PDB file of N, CA and C in Angstrom:
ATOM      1  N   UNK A  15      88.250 143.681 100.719  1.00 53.00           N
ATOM      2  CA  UNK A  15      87.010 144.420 100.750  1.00 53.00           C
ATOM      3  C   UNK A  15      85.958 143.739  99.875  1.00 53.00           C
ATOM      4  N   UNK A  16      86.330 143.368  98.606  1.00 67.00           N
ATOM      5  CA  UNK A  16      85.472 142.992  97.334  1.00 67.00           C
ATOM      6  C   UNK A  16      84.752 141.391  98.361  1.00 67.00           C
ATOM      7  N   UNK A  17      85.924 140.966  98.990  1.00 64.00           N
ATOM      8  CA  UNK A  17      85.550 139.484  99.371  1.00 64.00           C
ATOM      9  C   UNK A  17      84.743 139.366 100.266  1.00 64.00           C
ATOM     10  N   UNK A  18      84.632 140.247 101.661  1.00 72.00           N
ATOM     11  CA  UNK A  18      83.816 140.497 102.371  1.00 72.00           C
ATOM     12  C   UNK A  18      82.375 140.719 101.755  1.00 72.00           C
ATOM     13  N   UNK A  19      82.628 141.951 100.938  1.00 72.00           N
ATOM     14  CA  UNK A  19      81.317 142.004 100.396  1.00 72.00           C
ATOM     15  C   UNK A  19      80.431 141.069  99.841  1.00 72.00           C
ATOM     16  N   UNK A  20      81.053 140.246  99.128  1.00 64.00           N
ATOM     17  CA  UNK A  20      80.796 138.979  97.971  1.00 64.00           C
ATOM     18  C   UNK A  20      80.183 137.967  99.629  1.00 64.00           C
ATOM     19  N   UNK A  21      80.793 137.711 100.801  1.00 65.00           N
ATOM     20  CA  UNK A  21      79.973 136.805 101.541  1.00 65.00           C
ATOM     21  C   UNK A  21      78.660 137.555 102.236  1.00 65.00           C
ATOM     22  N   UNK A  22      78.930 138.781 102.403  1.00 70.00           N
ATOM     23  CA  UNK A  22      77.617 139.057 103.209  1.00 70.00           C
ATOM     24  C   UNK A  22      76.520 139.003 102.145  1.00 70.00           C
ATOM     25  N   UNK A  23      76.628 139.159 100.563  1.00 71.00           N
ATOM     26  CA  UNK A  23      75.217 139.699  99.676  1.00 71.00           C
ATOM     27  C   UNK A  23      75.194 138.188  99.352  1.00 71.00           C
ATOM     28  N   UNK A  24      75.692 137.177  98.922  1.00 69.00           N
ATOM     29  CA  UNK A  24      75.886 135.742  98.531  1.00 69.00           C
ATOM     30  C   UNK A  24      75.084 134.579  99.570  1.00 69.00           C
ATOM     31  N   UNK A  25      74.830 133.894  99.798  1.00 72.00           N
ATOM     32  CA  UNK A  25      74.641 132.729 100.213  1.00 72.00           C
ATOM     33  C   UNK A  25      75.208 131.780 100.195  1.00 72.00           C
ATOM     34  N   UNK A  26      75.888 130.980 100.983  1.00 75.00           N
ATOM     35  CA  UNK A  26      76.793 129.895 100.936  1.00 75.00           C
ATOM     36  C   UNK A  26      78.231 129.850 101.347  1.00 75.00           C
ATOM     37  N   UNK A  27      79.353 129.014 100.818  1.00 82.00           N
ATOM     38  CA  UNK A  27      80.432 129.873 101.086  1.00 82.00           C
ATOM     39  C   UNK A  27      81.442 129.525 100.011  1.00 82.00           C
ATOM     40  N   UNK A  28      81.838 130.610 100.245  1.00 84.00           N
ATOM     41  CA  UNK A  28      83.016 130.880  98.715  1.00 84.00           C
ATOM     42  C   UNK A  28      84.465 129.778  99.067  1.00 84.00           C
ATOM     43  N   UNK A  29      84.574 129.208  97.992  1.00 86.00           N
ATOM     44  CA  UNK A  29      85.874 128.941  97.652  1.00 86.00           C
ATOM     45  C   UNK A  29      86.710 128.279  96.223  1.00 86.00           C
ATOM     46  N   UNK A  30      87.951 128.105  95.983  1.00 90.00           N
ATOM     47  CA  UNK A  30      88.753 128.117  95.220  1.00 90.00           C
ATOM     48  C   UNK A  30      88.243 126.973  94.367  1.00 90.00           C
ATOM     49  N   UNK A  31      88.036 126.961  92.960  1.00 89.00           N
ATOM     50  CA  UNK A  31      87.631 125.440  92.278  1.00 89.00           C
ATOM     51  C   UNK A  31      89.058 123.956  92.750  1.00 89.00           C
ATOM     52  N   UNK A  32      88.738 122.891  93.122  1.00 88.00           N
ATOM     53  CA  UNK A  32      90.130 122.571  93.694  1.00 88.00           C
ATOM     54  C   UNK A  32      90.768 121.959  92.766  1.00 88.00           C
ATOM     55  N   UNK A  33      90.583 122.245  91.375  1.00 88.00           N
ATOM     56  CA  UNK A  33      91.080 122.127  89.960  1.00 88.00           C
ATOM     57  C   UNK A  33      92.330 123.217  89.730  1.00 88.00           C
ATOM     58  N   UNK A  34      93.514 122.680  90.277  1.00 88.00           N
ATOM     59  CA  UNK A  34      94.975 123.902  90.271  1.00 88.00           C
ATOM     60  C   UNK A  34      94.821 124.830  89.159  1.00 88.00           C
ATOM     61  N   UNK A  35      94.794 124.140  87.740  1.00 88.00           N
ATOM     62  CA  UNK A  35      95.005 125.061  86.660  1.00 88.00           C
ATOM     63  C   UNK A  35      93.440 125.784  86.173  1.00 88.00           C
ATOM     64  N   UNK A  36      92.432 126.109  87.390  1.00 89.00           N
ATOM     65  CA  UNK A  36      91.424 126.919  87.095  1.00 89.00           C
ATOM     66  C   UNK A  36      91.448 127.709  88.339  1.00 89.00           C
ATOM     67  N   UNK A  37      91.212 129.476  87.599  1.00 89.00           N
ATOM     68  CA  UNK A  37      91.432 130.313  88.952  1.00 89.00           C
ATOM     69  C   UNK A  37      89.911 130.796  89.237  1.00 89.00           C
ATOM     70  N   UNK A  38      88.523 129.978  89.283  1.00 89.00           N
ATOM     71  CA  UNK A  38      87.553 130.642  89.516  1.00 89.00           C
ATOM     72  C   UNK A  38      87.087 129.844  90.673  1.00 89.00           C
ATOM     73  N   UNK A  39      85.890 130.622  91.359  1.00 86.00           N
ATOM     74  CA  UNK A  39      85.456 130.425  93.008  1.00 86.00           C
ATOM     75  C   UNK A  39      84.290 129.836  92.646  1.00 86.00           C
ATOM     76  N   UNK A  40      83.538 129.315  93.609  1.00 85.00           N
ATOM     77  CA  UNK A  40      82.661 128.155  93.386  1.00 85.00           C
ATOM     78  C   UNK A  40      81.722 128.626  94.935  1.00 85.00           C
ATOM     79  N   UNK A  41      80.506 128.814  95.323  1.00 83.00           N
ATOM     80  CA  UNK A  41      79.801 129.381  96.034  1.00 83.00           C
ATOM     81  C   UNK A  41      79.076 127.489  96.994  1.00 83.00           C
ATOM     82  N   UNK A  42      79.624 126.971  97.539  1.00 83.00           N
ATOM     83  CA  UNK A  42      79.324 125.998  98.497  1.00 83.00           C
ATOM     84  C   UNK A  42      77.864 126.053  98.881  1.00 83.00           C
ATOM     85  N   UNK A  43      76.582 125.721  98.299  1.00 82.00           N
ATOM     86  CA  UNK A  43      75.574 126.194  99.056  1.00 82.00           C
ATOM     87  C   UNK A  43      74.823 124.868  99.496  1.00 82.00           C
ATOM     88  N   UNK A  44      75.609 123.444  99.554  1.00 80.00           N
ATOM     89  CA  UNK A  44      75.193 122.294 100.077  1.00 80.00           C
ATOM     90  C   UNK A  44      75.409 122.250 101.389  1.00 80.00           C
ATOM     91  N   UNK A  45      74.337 121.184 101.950  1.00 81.00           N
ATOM     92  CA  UNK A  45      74.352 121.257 103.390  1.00 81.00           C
ATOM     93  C   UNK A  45      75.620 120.275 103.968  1.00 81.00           C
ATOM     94  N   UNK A  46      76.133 119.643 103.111  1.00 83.00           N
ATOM     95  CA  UNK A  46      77.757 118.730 103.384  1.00 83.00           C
ATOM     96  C   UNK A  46      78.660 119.418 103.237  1.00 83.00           C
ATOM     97  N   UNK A  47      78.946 120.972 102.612  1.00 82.00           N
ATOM     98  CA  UNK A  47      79.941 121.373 102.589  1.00 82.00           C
ATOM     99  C   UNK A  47      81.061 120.838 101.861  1.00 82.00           C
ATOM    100  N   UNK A  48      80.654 120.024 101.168  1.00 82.00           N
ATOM    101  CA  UNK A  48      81.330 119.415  99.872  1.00 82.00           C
ATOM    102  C   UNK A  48      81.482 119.800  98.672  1.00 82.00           C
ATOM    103  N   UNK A  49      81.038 120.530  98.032  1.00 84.00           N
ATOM    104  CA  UNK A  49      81.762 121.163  96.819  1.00 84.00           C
ATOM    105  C   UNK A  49      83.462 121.123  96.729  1.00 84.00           C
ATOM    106  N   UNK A  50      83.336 120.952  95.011  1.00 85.00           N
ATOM    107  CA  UNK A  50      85.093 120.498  94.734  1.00 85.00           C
ATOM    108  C   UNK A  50      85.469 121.570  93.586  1.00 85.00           C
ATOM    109  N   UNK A  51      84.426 121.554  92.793  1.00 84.00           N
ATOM    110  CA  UNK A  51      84.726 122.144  91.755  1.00 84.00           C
ATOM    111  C   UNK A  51      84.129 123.258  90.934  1.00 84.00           C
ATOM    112  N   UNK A  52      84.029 124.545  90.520  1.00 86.00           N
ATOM    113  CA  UNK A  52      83.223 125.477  89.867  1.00 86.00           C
ATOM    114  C   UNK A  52      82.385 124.678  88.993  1.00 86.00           C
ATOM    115  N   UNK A  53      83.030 123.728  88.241  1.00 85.00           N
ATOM    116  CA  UNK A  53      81.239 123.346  87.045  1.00 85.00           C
ATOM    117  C   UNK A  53      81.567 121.985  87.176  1.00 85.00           C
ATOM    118  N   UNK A  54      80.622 120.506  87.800  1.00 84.00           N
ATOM    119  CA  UNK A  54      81.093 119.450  87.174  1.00 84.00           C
ATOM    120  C   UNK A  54      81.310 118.989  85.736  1.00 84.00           C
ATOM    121  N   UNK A  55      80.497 119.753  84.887  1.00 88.00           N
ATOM    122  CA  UNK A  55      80.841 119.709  83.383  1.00 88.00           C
ATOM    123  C   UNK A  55      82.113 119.488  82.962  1.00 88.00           C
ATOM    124  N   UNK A  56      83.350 120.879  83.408  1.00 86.00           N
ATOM    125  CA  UNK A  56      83.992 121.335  83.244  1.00 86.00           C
ATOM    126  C   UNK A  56      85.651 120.803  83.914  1.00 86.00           C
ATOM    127  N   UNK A  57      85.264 121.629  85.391  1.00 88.00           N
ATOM    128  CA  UNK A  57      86.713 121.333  85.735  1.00 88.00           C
ATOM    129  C   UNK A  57      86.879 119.459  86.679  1.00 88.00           C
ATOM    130  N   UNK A  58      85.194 119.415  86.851  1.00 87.00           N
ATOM    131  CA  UNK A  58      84.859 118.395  87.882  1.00 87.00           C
ATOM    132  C   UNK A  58      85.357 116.982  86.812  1.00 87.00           C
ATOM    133  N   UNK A  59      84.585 116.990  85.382  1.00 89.00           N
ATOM    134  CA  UNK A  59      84.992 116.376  84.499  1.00 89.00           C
ATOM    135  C   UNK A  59      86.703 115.661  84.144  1.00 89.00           C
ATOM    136  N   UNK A  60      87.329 117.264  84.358  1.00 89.00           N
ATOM    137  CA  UNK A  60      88.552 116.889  83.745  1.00 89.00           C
ATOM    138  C   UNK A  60      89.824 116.562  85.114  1.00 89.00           C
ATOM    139  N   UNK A  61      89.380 116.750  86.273  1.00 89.00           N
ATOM    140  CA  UNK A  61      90.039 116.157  87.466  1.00 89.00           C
ATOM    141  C   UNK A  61      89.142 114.702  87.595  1.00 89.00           C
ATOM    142  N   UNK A  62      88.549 114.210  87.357  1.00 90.00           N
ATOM    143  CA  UNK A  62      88.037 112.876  87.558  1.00 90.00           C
ATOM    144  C   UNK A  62      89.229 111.925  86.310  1.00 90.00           C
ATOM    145  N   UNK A  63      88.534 112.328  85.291  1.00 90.00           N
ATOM    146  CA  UNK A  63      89.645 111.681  83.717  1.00 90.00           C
ATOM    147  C   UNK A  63      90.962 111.897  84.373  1.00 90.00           C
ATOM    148  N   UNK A  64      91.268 112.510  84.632  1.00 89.00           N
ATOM    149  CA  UNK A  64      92.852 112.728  85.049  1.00 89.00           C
ATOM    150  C   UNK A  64      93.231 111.573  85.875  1.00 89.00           C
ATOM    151  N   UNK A  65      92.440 111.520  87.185  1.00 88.00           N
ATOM    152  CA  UNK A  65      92.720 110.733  88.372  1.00 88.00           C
ATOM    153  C   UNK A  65      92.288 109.229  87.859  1.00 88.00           C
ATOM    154  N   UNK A  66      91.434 108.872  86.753  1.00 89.00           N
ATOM    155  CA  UNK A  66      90.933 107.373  86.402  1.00 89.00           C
ATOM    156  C   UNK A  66      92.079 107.231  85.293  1.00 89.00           C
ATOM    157  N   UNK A  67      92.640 108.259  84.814  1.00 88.00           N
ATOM    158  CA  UNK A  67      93.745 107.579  83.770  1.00 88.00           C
ATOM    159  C   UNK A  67      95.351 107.295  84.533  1.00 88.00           C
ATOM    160  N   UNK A  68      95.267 108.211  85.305  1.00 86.00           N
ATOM    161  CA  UNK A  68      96.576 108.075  86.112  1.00 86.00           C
ATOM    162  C   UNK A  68      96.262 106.727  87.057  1.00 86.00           C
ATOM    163  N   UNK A  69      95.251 106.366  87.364  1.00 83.00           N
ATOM    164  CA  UNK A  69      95.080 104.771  88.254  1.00 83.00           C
ATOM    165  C   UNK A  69      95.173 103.583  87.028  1.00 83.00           C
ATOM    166  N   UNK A  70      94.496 103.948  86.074  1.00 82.00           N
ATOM    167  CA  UNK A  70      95.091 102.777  84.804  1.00 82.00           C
ATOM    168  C   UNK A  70      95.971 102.349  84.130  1.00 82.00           C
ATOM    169  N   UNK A  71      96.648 103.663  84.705  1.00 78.00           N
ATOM    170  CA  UNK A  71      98.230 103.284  84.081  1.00 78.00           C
ATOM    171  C   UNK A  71      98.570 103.152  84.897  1.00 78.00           C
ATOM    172  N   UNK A  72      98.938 103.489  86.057  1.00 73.00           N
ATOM    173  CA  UNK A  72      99.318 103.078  87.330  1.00 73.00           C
ATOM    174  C   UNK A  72      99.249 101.132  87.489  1.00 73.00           C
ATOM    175  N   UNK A  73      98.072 100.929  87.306  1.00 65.00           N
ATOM    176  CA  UNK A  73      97.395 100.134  87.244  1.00 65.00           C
ATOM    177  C   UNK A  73      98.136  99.007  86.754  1.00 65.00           C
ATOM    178  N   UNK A  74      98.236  99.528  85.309  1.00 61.00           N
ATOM    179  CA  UNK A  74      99.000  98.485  84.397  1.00 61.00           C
ATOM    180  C   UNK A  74     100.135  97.933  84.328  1.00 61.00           C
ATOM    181  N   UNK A  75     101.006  98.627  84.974  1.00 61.00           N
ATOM    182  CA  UNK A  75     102.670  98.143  85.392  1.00 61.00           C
ATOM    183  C   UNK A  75     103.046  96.987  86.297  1.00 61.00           C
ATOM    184  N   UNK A  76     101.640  96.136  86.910  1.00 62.00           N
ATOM    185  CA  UNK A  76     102.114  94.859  87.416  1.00 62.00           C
ATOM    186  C   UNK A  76     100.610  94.027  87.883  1.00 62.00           C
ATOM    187  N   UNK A  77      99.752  95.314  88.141  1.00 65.00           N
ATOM    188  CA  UNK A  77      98.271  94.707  88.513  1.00 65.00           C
ATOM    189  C   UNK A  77      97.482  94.002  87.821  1.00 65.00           C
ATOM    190  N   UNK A  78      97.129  92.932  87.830  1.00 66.00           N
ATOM    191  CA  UNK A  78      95.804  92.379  86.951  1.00 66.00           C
ATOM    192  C   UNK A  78      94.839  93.398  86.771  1.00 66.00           C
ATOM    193  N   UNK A  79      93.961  93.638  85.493  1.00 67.00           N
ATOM    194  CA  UNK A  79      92.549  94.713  85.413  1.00 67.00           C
ATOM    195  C   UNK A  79      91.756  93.800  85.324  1.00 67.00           C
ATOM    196  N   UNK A  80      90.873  94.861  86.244  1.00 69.00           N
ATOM    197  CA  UNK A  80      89.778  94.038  86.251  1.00 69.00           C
ATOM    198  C   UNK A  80      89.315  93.071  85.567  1.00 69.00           C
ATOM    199  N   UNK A  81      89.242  93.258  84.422  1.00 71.00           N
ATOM    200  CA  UNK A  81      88.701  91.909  83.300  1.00 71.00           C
ATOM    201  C   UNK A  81      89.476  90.932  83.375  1.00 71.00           C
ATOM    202  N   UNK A  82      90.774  90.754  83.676  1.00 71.00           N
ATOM    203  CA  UNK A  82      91.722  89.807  84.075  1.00 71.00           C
ATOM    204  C   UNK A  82      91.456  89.338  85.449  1.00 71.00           C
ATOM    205  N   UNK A  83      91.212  89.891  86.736  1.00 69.00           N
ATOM    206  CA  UNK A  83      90.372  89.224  87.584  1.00 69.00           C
ATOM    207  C   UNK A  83      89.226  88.400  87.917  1.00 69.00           C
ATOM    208  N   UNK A  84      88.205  89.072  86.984  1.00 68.00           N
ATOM    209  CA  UNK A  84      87.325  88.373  86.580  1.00 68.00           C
ATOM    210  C   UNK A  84      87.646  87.188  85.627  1.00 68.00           C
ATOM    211  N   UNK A  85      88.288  86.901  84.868  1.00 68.00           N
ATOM    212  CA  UNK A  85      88.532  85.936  84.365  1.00 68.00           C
ATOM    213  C   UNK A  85      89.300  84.434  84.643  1.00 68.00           C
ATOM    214  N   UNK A  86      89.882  85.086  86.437  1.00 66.00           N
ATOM    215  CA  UNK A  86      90.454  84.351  86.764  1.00 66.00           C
ATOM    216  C   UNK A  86      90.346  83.105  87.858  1.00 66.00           C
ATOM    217  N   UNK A  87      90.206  82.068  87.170  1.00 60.00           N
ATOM    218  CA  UNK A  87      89.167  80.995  88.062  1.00 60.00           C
ATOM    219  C   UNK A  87      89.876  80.215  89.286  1.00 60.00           C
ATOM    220  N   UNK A  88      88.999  79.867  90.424  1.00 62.00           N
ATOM    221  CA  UNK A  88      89.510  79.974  91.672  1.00 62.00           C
ATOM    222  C   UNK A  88      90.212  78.481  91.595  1.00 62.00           C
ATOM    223  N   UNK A  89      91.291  78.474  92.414  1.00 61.00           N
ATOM    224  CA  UNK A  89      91.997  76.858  92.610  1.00 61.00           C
ATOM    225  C   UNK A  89      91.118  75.911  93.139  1.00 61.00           C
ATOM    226  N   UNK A  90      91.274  74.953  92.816  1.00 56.00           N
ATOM    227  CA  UNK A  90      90.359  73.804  93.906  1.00 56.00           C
ATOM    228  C   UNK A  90      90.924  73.476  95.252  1.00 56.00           C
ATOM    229  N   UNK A  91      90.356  72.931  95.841  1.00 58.00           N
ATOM    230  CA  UNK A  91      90.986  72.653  97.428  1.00 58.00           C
ATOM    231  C   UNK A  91      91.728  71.272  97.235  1.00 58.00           C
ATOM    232  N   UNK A  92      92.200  70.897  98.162  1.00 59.00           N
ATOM    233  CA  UNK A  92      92.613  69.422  98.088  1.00 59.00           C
ATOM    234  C   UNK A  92      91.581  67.988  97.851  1.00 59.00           C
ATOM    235  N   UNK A  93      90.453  68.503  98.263  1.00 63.00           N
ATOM    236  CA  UNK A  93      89.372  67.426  97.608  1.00 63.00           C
ATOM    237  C   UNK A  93      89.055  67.606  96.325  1.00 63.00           C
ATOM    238  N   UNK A  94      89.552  68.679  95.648  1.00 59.00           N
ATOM    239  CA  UNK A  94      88.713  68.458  94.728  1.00 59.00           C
ATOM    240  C   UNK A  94      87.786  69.604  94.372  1.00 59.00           C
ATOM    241  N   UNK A  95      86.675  69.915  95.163  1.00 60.00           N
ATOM    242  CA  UNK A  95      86.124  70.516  95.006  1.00 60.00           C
ATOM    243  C   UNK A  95      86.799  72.193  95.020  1.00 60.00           C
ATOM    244  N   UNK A  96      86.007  73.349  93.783  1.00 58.00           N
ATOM    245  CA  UNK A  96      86.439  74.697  93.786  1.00 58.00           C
ATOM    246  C   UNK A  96      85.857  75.253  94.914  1.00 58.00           C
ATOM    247  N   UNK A  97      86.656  76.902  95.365  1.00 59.00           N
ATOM    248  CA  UNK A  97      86.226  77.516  95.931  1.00 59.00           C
ATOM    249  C   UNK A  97      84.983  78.357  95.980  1.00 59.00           C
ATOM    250  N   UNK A  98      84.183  78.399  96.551  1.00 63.00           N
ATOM    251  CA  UNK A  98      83.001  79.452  96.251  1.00 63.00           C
ATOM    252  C   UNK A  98      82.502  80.448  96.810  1.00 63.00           C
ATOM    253  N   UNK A  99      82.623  81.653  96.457  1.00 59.00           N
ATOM    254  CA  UNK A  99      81.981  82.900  96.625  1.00 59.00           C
ATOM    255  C   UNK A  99      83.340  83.433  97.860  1.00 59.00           C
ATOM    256  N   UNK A 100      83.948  82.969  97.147  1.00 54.00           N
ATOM    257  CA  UNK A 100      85.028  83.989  97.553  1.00 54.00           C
ATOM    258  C   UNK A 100      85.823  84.850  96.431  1.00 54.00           C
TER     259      UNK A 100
END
């Protein structure tokens, strides 16, 4: 009943923050229908950190990082000359 009510007086559309350990609703009122999270401050913040620390460690168990890619200079060909802009 409460929920019905909440879409007809509201604008937009209701749903769940998609942050598991937060139980509040988040009102969709973009024209992409993309909303993720009740506050980017908040829960948007701390599911981003989560997902960039879990890829860096991930990361680290056999992958070169970035700064190690970048640092890493291209072979030469059989003449001699290096590769470029690849």
């Amino acid at each position: 009943m409460a929920w019905s009510a909440l879409r007809e007086t509201m604008s937009g559309r209701p749903r769940p923050c998609a942050n598991p350990e937060c139980r509040r609703f988040l009102l969709d009122r973009g024209k992409t229908n993309k909303a993720r999270w009740c506050s980017m401050a908040v829960c948007g913040n701390r599911m981003k950190a989560r997902r960039h620390y879990q890829r860096t460690r991930d990361g680290a168990a056999g992958w070169p990082s970035p700064r190690q890619r970048r640092q890493q200079q291209p072979e030469p060909l059989a003449c001699g000359r290096p590769l470029v802009g690849l």
